[in-house]
Amino acid sequence: MWLRRLAAARTPRAHAWPRAIAATARRALFAYELPPERIAAHPASPRGSSKLLVARDDTTYGDETFADLERFLPSDALVVANDSKVVRARLAVAVGGEDVECLLLNPSDDSDPAASVAASATGQRWSAMLRSTSVKENDALPVAGAAATLRLVELGPPWLEHGEDDGREVVVEVEAAGTLGALLETCGAVPVPPYLGRDADDSDDDAYQTAYADREGSVAAPTAGLHFTEAHWARLGEAFELRRVTLHVGAGTFRPVEGAIDDHAMHAERFSVDRATVESVARAKRQRRAVVAVGTTTARTLESLYWLAVKAQRFAPCAMKRVDAKDKAALGDLGHLPQWSGRDDAAPPVADVFEALLAAAPDARSFDAATSLCITNDGRWRFSVVDALLTNFHHPDSTLIHLVDAFLESRAAALYS
């Protein structure tokens, strides 16, 4: 819909390290030329009529449509999607007499974005991207269209995006009556991706939400799911087991990789996986059924949950800090997963790990955490949970194309050509 469609499916296989790519080949892939006219500024109409490319092992199927997706999914698969809902997080604020963009990213204390959006606005502090460099701490930025102000409490590093004015990361404190959600609904705009080359319009309120969006908190849609209509999603549920996760997508997904991926700093994103989904994944793995991730955000959530569960099992009871962390894990709070996790540790079977997590937290209704996981084809990462990936083609120099190439074990260049 937003870009041409890619569906990558594979059958379950024995664990093995993916092959590393030569540095020159990686640069050629991740910086490929993408003419602006090849980017769809608006979704396909009707929804679900976009093209579908399927890659399975060494076989590629082209000239398919998304409506035929079920024909290519592994039989008896568990299909998992991200149900995060996009908020109207793009505000216009006054800087030096001109309106500039301020994009709210996430609560600065890493609390749940959905709860924060529903709460009283005044006093909330959010990390944000401000499209201006002519500001200083304690500046009060009036919000266009409301009796509200964003006060700058912290100035961070520059924020760079291809084709966009330079800005910087900031922390703002909101001063406004009512809930934050009410402010965003009244004055905010849908944060459509900058690579679309257009402002948001009225159609984006529906078009830039998945058919199953539920929990508010994302500043970018989990776009793999945008191709589903409500009817198609319901039809999929008649043939496959469906489950959901929630990962609130941050604007870091738009941020290009400048230089080496090893030097790229990933922004943390909050996620939540309910108990029923963990049980379903454990059962599917025990039964050797494929787990299909709808989108890279779902893939990162499932893989992050796995490594956090592995980490929780390894807590040493003699360390007070780890005792506290283990107690939190028993309540479903799994903490934070660092960027380069999952590279050097032995990977126990997924079913064993998730069953142990459930047993250790019998009263937890969900498992919540933040993840900065960066998945790359670096010769050390391998996927543990996800067997099939449904995703879009991705923008050059993005972390997402690194993830896709890791999943396809160096075959992304051939599919993108």
C-alpha positions as semicolon CSV with decimal commas, in nm:
position;residue;x (nm);y (nm);z (nm)
1;M;0,000;0,000;0,000
2;W;0,257;0,254;0,109
3;L;0,534;0,086;-0,081
4;R;0,517;-0,225;-0,295
5;R;0,443;-0,533;-0,093
6;L;0,689;-0,802;0,021
7;A;0,582;-1,120;0,195
8;A;0,868;-1,342;0,303
9;A;0,774;-1,688;0,421
10;R;0,992;-1,977;0,525
11;T;0,936;-2,316;0,677
12;P;1,067;-2,387;1,028
13;R;1,433;-2,486;1,019
14;A;1,706;-2,590;1,251
15;H;1,884;-2,306;1,428
16;A;2,182;-2,177;1,237
17;W;2,374;-1,853;1,222
18;P;2,289;-1,645;0,913
19;R;2,565;-1,576;0,665
20;A;2,743;-1,244;0,695
21;I;2,736;-1,013;0,394
22;A;3,043;-0,845;0,252
23;A;3,060;-0,479;0,352
24;T;3,043;-0,351;-0,005
25;A;2,734;-0,558;-0,081
26;R;2,567;-0,433;0,236
27;R;2,633;-0,071;0,142
28;A;2,493;-0,129;-0,206
29;L;2,175;-0,282;-0,066
30;F;2,106;-0,043;0,217
31;A;2,168;0,271;0,011
32;Y;1,981;0,162;-0,301
33;E;1,825;0,426;-0,528
34;L;1,453;0,484;-0,472
35;P;1,299;0,737;-0,714
36;P;1,025;0,944;-0,545
37;E;0,776;0,848;-0,816
38;R;0,803;0,484;-0,704
39;I;0,669;0,571;-0,359
40;A;0,290;0,563;-0,331
41;A;0,181;0,887;-0,161
42;H;-0,162;0,737;-0,091
43;P;-0,273;0,379;-0,026
44;A;-0,404;0,144;-0,290
45;S;-0,776;0,169;-0,350
46;P;-0,957;-0,042;-0,254
47;R;-0,755;-0,142;0,051
48;G;-0,594;-0,480;0,002
49;S;-0,550;-0,451;-0,374
50;S;-0,174;-0,390;-0,351
51;K;0,071;-0,628;-0,512
52;L;0,228;-0,916;-0,325
53;L;0,570;-1,072;-0,369
54;V;0,629;-1,403;-0,193
55;A;0,973;-1,550;-0,123
56;R;0,992;-1,901;0,018
57;D;1,331;-2,070;0,043
58;D;1,472;-2,038;-0,311
59;T;1,135;-1,980;-0,479
60;T;0,986;-1,639;-0,554
61;Y;0,628;-1,575;-0,661
62;G;0,539;-1,244;-0,822
63;D;0,234;-1,068;-0,967
64;E;0,013;-1,172;-0,677
65;T;-0,227;-0,952;-0,481
66;F;-0,252;-0,908;-0,108
67;A;-0,608;-1,041;-0,106
68;D;-0,460;-1,384;-0,194
69;L;-0,232;-1,389;0,110
70;E;-0,384;-1,701;0,267
71;R;-0,268;-1,919;-0,024
72;F;0,094;-1,855;0,073
73;L;0,089;-1,877;0,451
74;P;0,221;-2,196;0,613
75;S;-0,063;-2,433;0,704
76;D;-0,178;-2,425;1,069
77;A;0,023;-2,107;1,123
78;L;-0,012;-1,876;1,419
79;V;-0,047;-1,522;1,280
80;V;0,053;-1,238;1,514
81;A;-0,006;-0,867;1,446
82;N;0,067;-0,537;1,620
83;D;-0,255;-0,364;1,731
84;S;-0,102;-0,030;1,833
85;K;-0,307;0,270;1,723
86;V;-0,157;0,587;1,575
87;V;-0,220;0,909;1,767
88;R;-0,237;1,255;1,612
89;A;0,103;1,333;1,760
90;R;0,221;1,600;1,514
91;L;0,161;1,946;1,663
92;A;0,236;2,291;1,523
93;V;0,408;2,522;1,774
94;A;0,526;2,881;1,746
95;V;0,902;2,939;1,729
96;G;1,022;3,290;1,644
97;G;0,687;3,389;1,500
98;E;0,661;3,086;1,271
99;D;0,481;2,756;1,312
100;V;0,713;2,454;1,320
101;E;0,650;2,085;1,372
102;C;0,679;1,922;1,712
103;L;0,628;1,547;1,699
104;L;0,561;1,384;2,035
105;L;0,746;1,051;2,048
106;N;0,694;0,888;2,387
107;P;0,667;0,975;2,756
108;S;1,013;1,075;2,875
109;D;0,989;0,841;3,174
110;D;0,922;0,544;2,939
111;S;0,575;0,490;3,087
112;D;0,291;0,340;2,883
113;P;0,199;0,583;2,599
114;A;-0,162;0,460;2,592
115;A;-0,213;0,544;2,959
116;S;-0,042;0,881;2,916
117;V;-0,262;0,980;2,621
118;A;-0,571;0,907;2,829
119;A;-0,442;1,099;3,133
120;S;-0,449;1,469;3,223
121;A;-0,216;1,661;2,992
122;T;-0,068;1,919;3,230
123;G;0,264;1,819;3,377
124;Q;0,329;1,533;3,137
125;R;0,680;1,524;2,992
126;W;0,737;1,377;2,648
127;S;1,040;1,316;2,434
128;A;0,978;1,492;2,104
129;M;1,131;1,590;1,773
130;L;1,122;1,965;1,718
131;R;1,179;2,081;1,361
132;S;1,387;2,381;1,471
133;T;1,733;2,447;1,605
134;S;1,658;2,805;1,719
135;V;1,538;2,723;2,068
136;K;1,675;2,711;2,419
137;E;1,578;2,547;2,747
138;N;1,270;2,687;2,923
139;D;1,130;2,835;2,603
140;A;0,749;2,824;2,604
141;L;0,611;2,714;2,268
142;P;0,240;2,796;2,213
143;V;0,045;2,519;2,041
144;A;-0,144;2,630;1,731
145;G;-0,519;2,593;1,768
146;A;-0,537;2,559;2,146
147;A;-0,475;2,740;2,474
148;A;-0,183;2,508;2,538
149;T;0,194;2,537;2,568
150;L;0,489;2,305;2,538
151;R;0,777;2,411;2,763
152;L;1,126;2,296;2,666
153;V;1,285;2,128;2,965
154;E;1,572;1,954;2,789
155;L;1,757;1,995;2,459
156;G;1,900;1,683;2,301
157;P;2,109;1,599;1,995
158;P;2,025;1,695;1,636
159;W;1,754;1,502;1,453
160;L;1,823;1,441;1,084
161;E;1,595;1,292;0,820
162;H;1,634;1,265;0,443
163;G;1,451;1,547;0,265
164;E;1,341;1,720;0,587
165;D;1,448;2,035;0,768
166;D;1,693;1,973;1,047
167;G;1,562;1,955;1,400
168;R;1,661;1,829;1,738
169;E;1,546;1,592;2,005
170;V;1,387;1,764;2,302
171;V;1,188;1,693;2,615
172;V;0,876;1,906;2,652
173;E;0,638;1,957;2,943
174;V;0,274;1,995;2,845
175;E;0,056;2,273;2,986
176;A;-0,304;2,224;2,872
177;A;-0,651;2,166;3,012
178;G;-0,810;1,823;2,976
179;T;-0,643;1,502;2,865
180;L;-0,349;1,477;2,634
181;G;-0,565;1,273;2,397
182;A;-0,816;1,558;2,374
183;L;-0,538;1,805;2,291
184;L;-0,397;1,580;2,019
185;E;-0,741;1,509;1,873
186;T;-0,816;1,882;1,853
187;C;-0,482;2,021;1,739
188;G;-0,271;1,730;1,623
189;A;-0,221;1,586;1,277
190;V;-0,174;1,226;1,173
191;P;0,207;1,176;1,155
192;V;0,227;1,029;0,805
193;P;0,584;0,929;0,712
194;P;0,804;1,206;0,568
195;Y;0,898;0,988;0,269
196;L;0,540;1,022;0,138
197;G;0,624;1,383;0,052
198;R;0,287;1,525;0,161
199;D;0,097;1,657;0,459
200;A;-0,171;1,452;0,630
201;D;-0,525;1,481;0,496
202;D;-0,866;1,375;0,625
203;S;-0,842;1,031;0,464
204;D;-0,541;0,942;0,680
205;D;-0,756;0,916;0,993
206;D;-0,875;0,582;0,855
207;A;-0,617;0,494;0,590
208;Y;-0,321;0,525;0,830
209;Q;-0,472;0,288;1,087
210;T;-0,484;-0,089;1,068
211;A;-0,824;-0,257;1,066
212;Y;-0,748;-0,404;1,409
213;A;-0,584;-0,099;1,573
214;D;-0,679;-0,081;1,940
215;R;-0,433;0,072;2,189
216;E;-0,327;0,433;2,126
217;G;0,041;0,518;2,145
218;S;0,218;0,498;1,806
219;V;0,352;0,792;1,608
220;A;0,390;0,571;1,300
221;A;0,160;0,296;1,181
222;P;0,272;-0,068;1,183
223;T;0,234;-0,050;0,808
224;A;0,241;-0,419;0,721
225;G;-0,112;-0,443;0,859
226;L;-0,249;-0,150;0,661
227;H;-0,335;-0,380;0,371
228;F;-0,594;-0,578;0,569
229;T;-0,960;-0,486;0,549
230;E;-1,181;-0,580;0,844
231;A;-1,338;-0,851;0,628
232;H;-0,999;-0,992;0,523
233;W;-0,873;-0,999;0,882
234;A;-1,190;-1,182;0,989
235;R;-1,151;-1,427;0,702
236;L;-0,792;-1,492;0,803
237;G;-0,915;-1,574;1,152
238;E;-1,138;-1,848;1,012
239;A;-0,838;-2,029;0,863
240;F;-0,559;-1,947;1,109
241;E;-0,509;-1,876;1,477
242;L;-0,473;-1,499;1,525
243;R;-0,307;-1,321;1,816
244;R;-0,197;-0,965;1,885
245;V;0,089;-0,781;2,047
246;T;0,122;-0,409;2,111
247;L;0,440;-0,221;2,026
248;H;0,406;0,157;2,017
249;V;0,605;0,264;1,713
250;G;0,833;0,564;1,756
251;A;0,966;0,808;1,500
252;G;1,303;0,636;1,520
253;T;1,167;0,408;1,249
254;F;1,206;0,702;1,007
255;R;1,558;0,787;1,117
256;P;1,814;0,684;0,855
257;V;2,126;0,489;0,936
258;E;2,413;0,733;0,898
259;G;2,738;0,546;0,841
260;A;2,786;0,202;0,995
261;I;2,486;0,027;1,145
262;D;2,708;-0,062;1,442
263;D;2,716;0,309;1,531
264;H;2,340;0,364;1,496
265;A;2,153;0,436;1,821
266;M;1,811;0,272;1,839
267;H;1,531;0,448;2,026
268;A;1,353;0,235;2,285
269;E;0,991;0,143;2,215
270;R;0,740;0,006;2,467
271;F;0,557;-0,317;2,405
272;S;0,304;-0,543;2,573
273;V;0,217;-0,907;2,504
274;D;-0,086;-1,056;2,675
275;R;-0,072;-1,392;2,845
276;A;-0,290;-1,564;2,584
277;T;-0,046;-1,467;2,307
278;V;0,253;-1,604;2,498
279;E;0,061;-1,926;2,555
280;S;-0,025;-1,949;2,185
281;V;0,335;-1,896;2,074
282;A;0,460;-2,158;2,320
283;R;0,195;-2,403;2,198
284;A;0,269;-2,335;1,830
285;K;0,639;-2,393;1,884
286;R;0,572;-2,712;2,082
287;Q;0,354;-2,834;1,793
288;R;0,612;-2,724;1,531
289;R;0,367;-2,484;1,373
290;A;0,497;-2,169;1,201
291;V;0,472;-1,831;1,371
292;V;0,392;-1,556;1,118
293;A;0,477;-1,197;1,217
294;V;0,269;-0,927;1,050
295;G;0,534;-0,658;1,021
296;T;0,878;-0,581;1,154
297;T;0,735;-0,433;1,475
298;T;0,565;-0,764;1,555
299;A;0,886;-0,953;1,473
300;R;1,092;-0,729;1,702
301;T;0,834;-0,765;1,980
302;L;0,832;-1,145;1,969
303;E;1,209;-1,174;1,947
304;S;1,254;-0,915;2,225
305;L;1,009;-1,097;2,449
306;Y;1,201;-1,420;2,395
307;W;1,536;-1,273;2,496
308;L;1,389;-1,090;2,793
309;A;1,233;-1,420;2,906
310;V;1,573;-1,591;2,869
311;K;1,728;-1,310;3,073
312;A;1,462;-1,344;3,345
313;Q;1,542;-1,713;3,389
314;R;1,909;-1,634;3,442
315;F;1,870;-1,384;3,726
316;A;2,107;-1,467;4,011
317;P;1,914;-1,462;4,341
318;C;2,217;-1,347;4,538
319;A;2,223;-0,999;4,385
320;M;1,968;-0,761;4,538
321;K;1,923;-0,572;4,212
322;R;1,845;-0,893;4,032
323;V;1,610;-1,007;4,308
324;D;1,411;-0,689;4,247
325;A;1,417;-0,750;3,870
326;K;1,305;-1,109;3,916
327;D;1,018;-0,996;4,138
328;K;0,913;-0,747;3,871
329;A;0,932;-1,018;3,604
330;A;0,696;-1,232;3,812
331;L;0,445;-0,947;3,781
332;G;0,499;-0,917;3,407
333;D;0,744;-0,624;3,408
334;L;1,045;-0,742;3,206
335;G;1,243;-0,419;3,200
336;H;1,444;-0,315;2,895
337;L;1,624;-0,509;2,621
338;P;1,951;-0,348;2,503
339;Q;2,021;-0,287;2,136
340;W;2,263;-0,570;2,062
341;S;2,101;-0,847;2,266
342;G;2,068;-1,205;2,144
343;R;2,405;-1,231;1,973
344;D;2,635;-1,425;2,199
345;D;2,406;-1,630;2,422
346;A;2,288;-1,985;2,374
347;A;1,925;-1,992;2,262
348;P;1,707;-2,241;2,452
349;P;1,394;-2,376;2,277
350;V;1,123;-2,111;2,252
351;A;0,849;-2,331;2,397
352;D;1,062;-2,407;2,706
353;V;1,144;-2,040;2,758
354;F;0,787;-1,913;2,726
355;E;0,641;-2,193;2,937
356;A;0,894;-2,110;3,209
357;L;0,802;-1,741;3,185
358;L;0,433;-1,823;3,229
359;A;0,506;-2,053;3,523
360;A;0,719;-1,789;3,695
361;A;0,446;-1,525;3,659
362;P;0,118;-1,709;3,722
363;D;-0,075;-1,389;3,798
364;A;0,060;-1,174;3,515
365;R;-0,208;-1,087;3,261
366;S;0,051;-0,938;3,024
367;F;0,426;-0,902;2,984
368;D;0,547;-0,545;2,938
369;A;0,887;-0,403;2,853
370;A;1,085;-0,161;2,638
371;T;1,309;-0,275;2,357
372;S;1,597;-0,115;2,171
373;L;1,672;-0,437;1,981
374;C;1,846;-0,382;1,647
375;I;1,833;-0,684;1,416
376;T;2,100;-0,699;1,148
377;N;2,260;-0,959;0,926
378;D;2,583;-0,945;1,122
379;G;2,667;-1,316;1,127
380;R;2,567;-1,351;1,494
381;W;2,194;-1,279;1,503
382;R;1,936;-1,542;1,423
383;F;1,559;-1,545;1,460
384;S;1,427;-1,767;1,736
385;V;1,050;-1,711;1,730
386;V;0,947;-1,583;1,386
387;D;0,923;-1,835;1,100
388;A;0,747;-1,618;0,840
389;L;0,748;-1,242;0,794
390;L;0,491;-1,024;0,623
391;T;0,634;-0,681;0,554
392;N;0,659;-0,392;0,311
393;F;0,953;-0,294;0,097
394;H;1,154;-0,050;0,307
395;H;1,323;0,282;0,260
396;P;1,698;0,294;0,186
397;D;1,930;0,332;0,484
398;S;1,663;0,217;0,731
399;T;1,707;-0,025;1,018
400;L;1,407;-0,215;0,878
401;I;1,588;-0,321;0,563
402;H;1,865;-0,458;0,784
403;L;1,606;-0,668;0,967
404;V;1,458;-0,800;0,642
405;D;1,799;-0,895;0,507
406;A;1,877;-1,080;0,830
407;F;1,552;-1,272;0,799
408;L;1,615;-1,358;0,433
409;E;1,975;-1,455;0,504
410;S;2,134;-1,215;0,254
411;R;1,869;-1,251;-0,016
412;A;1,709;-0,908;0,022
413;A;1,933;-0,752;-0,243
414;A;1,808;-0,997;-0,505
415;L;1,445;-0,940;-0,411
416;Y;1,482;-0,562;-0,411
417;S;1,650;-0,555;-0,754
